[in-house]
Short mmCIF file of C-alpha atoms in Angstrom, two decimals:
data_model
loop_
_atom_site.label_atom_id
_atom_site.label_comp_id
_atom_site.label_asym_id
_atom_site.label_seq_id
_atom_site.Cartn_x
_atom_site.Cartn_y
_atom_site.Cartn_z
CA GLN A 1 0.51 0.13 -0.03
CA GLN A 2 1.75 3.61 -1.38
CA GLN A 3 1.55 5.78 1.75
CA VAL A 4 2.61 8.66 -0.42
CA LYS A 5 0.99 8.55 -4.13
CA GLN A 6 3.25 10.90 -6.63
CA SER A 7 2.34 12.32 -10.26
CA PRO A 8 3.32 12.13 -12.99
CA GLN A 9 6.04 9.56 -13.70
CA SER A 10 7.96 11.49 -16.10
CA LEU A 11 7.78 15.35 -17.08
CA ILE A 12 9.52 17.12 -20.21
CA VAL A 13 9.38 20.74 -19.87
CA GLN A 14 11.09 23.49 -22.02
CA LYS A 15 13.72 25.58 -20.43
CA GLY A 16 12.15 28.77 -18.59
CA GLY A 17 9.13 26.35 -17.96
CA ILE A 18 7.21 25.93 -14.70
CA SER A 19 7.35 22.26 -13.59
CA ILE A 20 4.90 20.72 -11.46
CA ILE A 21 4.98 17.49 -9.61
CA ASN A 22 1.95 16.30 -7.37
CA CYS A 23 2.01 13.91 -4.52
CA ALA A 24 -1.16 12.79 -1.90
CA TYR A 25 -1.79 11.31 1.44
CA GLU A 26 -4.07 9.56 3.57
CA ASN A 27 -2.99 9.71 7.31
CA THR A 28 -3.55 12.42 8.75
CA ALA A 29 -0.77 11.77 11.19
CA PHE A 30 1.96 13.02 8.88
CA ASP A 31 3.18 16.41 9.80
CA TYR A 32 6.63 16.95 7.67
CA PHE A 33 6.29 16.83 4.16
CA PRO A 34 10.02 16.96 2.35
CA TRP A 35 10.88 16.84 -1.56
CA TYR A 36 14.22 15.23 -2.33
CA GLN A 37 16.04 16.12 -5.47
CA GLN A 38 18.56 13.08 -7.00
CA PHE A 39 21.11 12.77 -9.81
CA PRO A 40 22.17 9.82 -11.53
CA GLY A 41 24.60 7.39 -9.43
CA LYS A 42 23.85 9.78 -6.37
CA GLY A 43 21.68 9.58 -3.43
CA PRO A 44 18.53 11.77 -2.83
CA ALA A 45 19.37 15.24 -1.59
CA LEU A 46 17.00 17.55 0.48
CA LEU A 47 15.45 20.17 -1.58
CA ILE A 48 12.56 22.10 0.07
CA ALA A 49 10.42 20.86 3.25
CA ILE A 50 7.01 21.88 4.69
CA ARG A 51 5.10 21.30 7.63
CA PRO A 52 1.34 21.69 7.85
CA ASP A 53 0.96 25.01 9.28
CA VAL A 54 1.59 26.71 6.47
CA SER A 55 -0.05 26.36 2.74
CA GLU A 56 3.00 27.56 0.95
CA LYS A 57 7.05 27.56 1.54
CA LYS A 58 9.32 29.33 -1.53
CA GLU A 59 12.93 29.24 -1.80
CA GLY A 60 14.43 30.41 -4.65
CA ARG A 61 12.81 28.98 -7.90
CA PHE A 62 11.19 26.41 -5.56
CA THR A 63 7.87 26.10 -3.97
CA ILE A 64 5.84 23.71 -1.93
CA SER A 65 2.20 24.18 -1.97
CA PHE A 66 0.31 22.36 0.57
CA ASN A 67 -3.25 21.67 0.60
CA LYS A 68 -4.21 20.13 4.41
CA SER A 69 -7.74 19.70 3.78
CA ALA A 70 -7.27 17.98 -0.03
CA LYS A 71 -3.75 16.00 1.76
CA GLN A 72 -2.09 16.97 -1.06
CA PHE A 73 0.88 18.95 -1.66
CA SER A 74 2.88 19.95 -5.21
CA LEU A 75 6.44 21.18 -5.85
CA HIS A 76 6.82 23.80 -8.87
CA ILE A 77 9.98 24.68 -10.17
CA MET A 78 9.75 28.06 -11.68
CA ASP A 79 11.98 28.76 -14.75
CA SER A 80 13.16 25.54 -15.11
CA GLN A 81 16.71 24.90 -16.33
CA PRO A 82 18.33 22.04 -17.77
CA GLY A 83 20.27 21.84 -14.57
CA ASP A 84 16.95 20.57 -12.55
CA SER A 85 17.06 17.70 -15.10
CA ALA A 86 16.84 14.89 -12.05
CA THR A 87 14.41 12.66 -10.05
CA TYR A 88 12.09 14.31 -7.63
CA PHE A 89 10.78 12.49 -4.73
CA CYS A 90 7.99 13.28 -2.42
CA ALA A 91 8.01 12.28 1.63
CA ALA A 92 6.02 12.52 4.50
CA SER A 93 6.51 11.44 7.95
CA LYS A 94 5.28 11.35 11.56
CA ASN A 95 7.22 13.04 14.31
CA THR A 96 6.67 10.09 16.60
CA GLY A 97 9.74 7.67 14.61
CA ASN A 98 11.16 9.71 11.86
CA GLN A 99 10.17 7.20 9.27
CA PHE A 100 9.69 8.88 5.93
CA TYR A 101 7.28 7.10 3.33
CA PHE A 102 8.36 7.81 -0.14
CA GLY A 103 6.35 8.46 -3.49
CA THR A 104 7.68 6.50 -6.46
CA GLY A 105 9.40 9.28 -8.06
CA THR A 106 9.17 11.76 -11.03
CA SER A 107 12.15 11.83 -13.60
CA LEU A 108 12.20 15.63 -14.70
CA THR A 109 13.40 16.42 -18.16
CA VAL A 110 13.96 20.16 -18.97
CA ILE A 111 14.80 20.22 -23.09
CA PRO A 112 17.16 23.55 -23.63
CA ASP B 1 32.31 17.87 6.44
CA ALA B 2 30.09 15.21 7.85
CA GLU B 3 28.83 12.40 5.43
CA ILE B 4 27.77 8.55 4.84
CA THR B 5 29.85 6.66 2.70
CA GLN B 6 28.39 3.39 1.26
CA SER B 7 30.60 0.32 0.47
CA PRO B 8 30.98 -1.16 -2.27
CA ARG B 9 29.80 1.12 -4.82
CA HIS B 10 28.83 -1.77 -6.92
CA LYS B 11 28.37 -5.37 -5.99
CA ILE B 12 27.66 -8.80 -8.18
CA THR B 13 27.23 -11.87 -6.38
CA GLU B 14 25.42 -15.40 -7.06
CA THR B 15 21.79 -16.93 -5.62
CA GLY B 16 22.07 -17.87 -2.08
CA ARG B 17 25.39 -16.05 -1.16
CA GLN B 18 25.48 -13.97 2.03
CA VAL B 19 26.29 -10.44 1.44
CA THR B 20 26.92 -7.70 3.43
CA LEU B 21 26.37 -3.66 2.60
CA ALA B 22 28.49 -0.99 4.73
CA CYS B 23 27.18 1.91 5.56
CA HIS B 24 29.35 4.62 7.80
CA GLN B 25 27.92 7.90 9.15
CA THR B 26 30.17 11.18 10.73
CA TRP B 27 27.14 12.98 10.86
CA ASN B 28 27.11 11.77 14.74
CA HIS B 29 23.02 10.79 13.88
CA ASN B 30 21.19 8.51 16.27
CA ASN B 31 19.04 7.50 13.53
CA MET B 32 20.03 5.58 10.90
CA PHE B 33 17.90 3.81 7.86
CA TRP B 34 18.46 1.28 4.98
CA TYR B 35 16.23 1.98 1.68
CA ARG B 36 16.13 0.12 -1.44
CA GLN B 37 15.25 1.76 -4.70
CA ASP B 38 13.34 0.21 -7.32
CA LEU B 39 11.83 1.58 -10.69
CA GLY B 40 8.17 2.33 -10.32
CA HIS B 41 8.54 1.83 -6.21
CA GLY B 42 10.43 4.91 -5.19
CA LEU B 43 12.45 4.27 -2.09
CA ARG B 44 11.26 1.63 0.26
CA LEU B 45 12.67 1.33 4.08
CA ILE B 46 14.26 -1.81 4.82
CA HIS B 47 15.45 -1.37 8.47
CA TYR B 48 16.19 1.53 10.36
CA SER B 49 18.22 1.78 14.10
CA TYR B 50 17.45 4.59 16.32
CA GLY B 51 20.49 3.87 18.46
CA VAL B 52 23.08 1.50 19.59
CA GLN B 53 21.36 -1.84 19.77
CA ASP B 54 18.51 -0.84 18.43
CA THR B 55 17.06 -2.40 15.07
CA ASN B 56 13.51 -2.38 13.45
CA LYS B 57 11.85 -3.65 10.55
CA GLY B 58 10.75 -2.16 8.01
CA GLU B 59 8.24 -2.49 4.96
CA VAL B 60 10.80 -4.99 3.18
CA SER B 61 12.27 -6.63 5.79
CA ASP B 62 12.08 -10.37 4.62
CA GLY B 63 15.57 -11.46 3.57
CA TYR B 64 17.55 -8.62 5.40
CA SER B 65 18.95 -8.13 8.72
CA VAL B 66 21.15 -5.21 10.18
CA SER B 67 23.05 -4.58 13.60
CA ARG B 68 23.90 -1.59 15.35
CA SER B 69 27.05 -2.24 17.44
CA ASN B 70 27.98 2.06 17.32
CA THR B 71 27.28 5.10 17.01
CA GLU B 72 28.51 5.47 12.90
CA ASP B 73 28.16 2.13 11.35
CA LEU B 74 24.94 0.20 10.40
CA PRO B 75 25.69 -2.89 7.92
CA LEU B 76 22.98 -4.26 5.94
CA THR B 77 22.87 -8.30 5.27
CA LEU B 78 21.15 -10.16 2.60
CA GLU B 79 21.37 -13.93 4.54
CA SER B 80 20.91 -15.54 1.40
CA ALA B 81 20.49 -13.59 -1.53
CA ALA B 82 17.77 -13.56 -4.42
CA SER B 83 17.24 -12.49 -7.97
CA SER B 84 14.69 -10.39 -6.01
CA GLN B 85 17.26 -8.79 -4.56
CA THR B 86 18.52 -6.80 -7.13
CA SER B 87 18.18 -3.24 -6.51
CA VAL B 88 20.17 -0.13 -5.55
CA TYR B 89 20.30 0.25 -1.94
CA PHE B 90 20.80 3.74 -0.16
CA CYS B 91 21.83 4.30 3.47
CA ALA B 92 20.54 7.45 5.22
CA SER B 93 20.84 9.15 8.81
CA SER B 94 18.95 11.47 10.42
CA ASP B 95 18.91 13.71 13.51
CA ILE B 96 16.22 12.95 16.29
CA GLY B 97 12.95 14.17 15.70
CA ASN B 98 11.67 15.28 12.37
CA SER B 99 14.90 15.51 10.93
CA PRO B 100 15.66 15.50 7.22
CA LEU B 101 17.75 12.51 5.73
CA HIS B 102 21.15 12.54 4.55
CA PHE B 103 21.77 9.52 2.26
CA GLY B 104 25.07 8.24 0.74
CA ASN B 105 25.61 7.51 -2.74
CA GLY B 106 24.03 3.94 -2.92
CA THR B 107 25.19 0.62 -3.70
CA ARG B 108 24.26 -1.18 -6.84
CA LEU B 109 23.46 -4.71 -5.98
CA THR B 110 23.01 -7.50 -8.72
CA VAL B 111 22.26 -11.09 -7.65
CA THR B 112 22.65 -13.90 -10.58
#
């Protein structure tokens, strides 16, 4: 049973465009929602994270939008660049235990 | 700089053999995790540890074991390797509470 559902599986965006990746969860006990970025041959690295007490968090070109009532959150990459081409994972965890549940990943390709 | 080191980076083994993957972290984190990454499944938790002498099963623990004798190391052992265990394995660590995961660069294991 997938605790966090992620879509799309793959995404192709033109340079300068907006990339949007969506995730949904069921467990209302989740209270920490990070996004990880992974380049080929490397481990995932934390990109940006949000807690459910805010609806949006922005860091540079990366924004998380969070909808608590719909149990959905999304990653927006503004002005997408070829260097953003990577696999992105959303995740969720509960404060008790620090166990993370990951989405299935989105392979993003930004075309120059 | 603190880091997580996984070894070997690549391993080919035969069905039925015992295999141990090493993970060493210099973050001084109490929490350590082993994940496997497979296409279409994202990252799935195998085992985790909250401290020395503590180990717990994750969602895909069958056929795997871990031991935690010190803070820095959490080796993952495949008791009798199976072809279904061909995957990329990632070790991660985190501080206590809802803290982000820090990943190693993975071990690609092929079971023939």
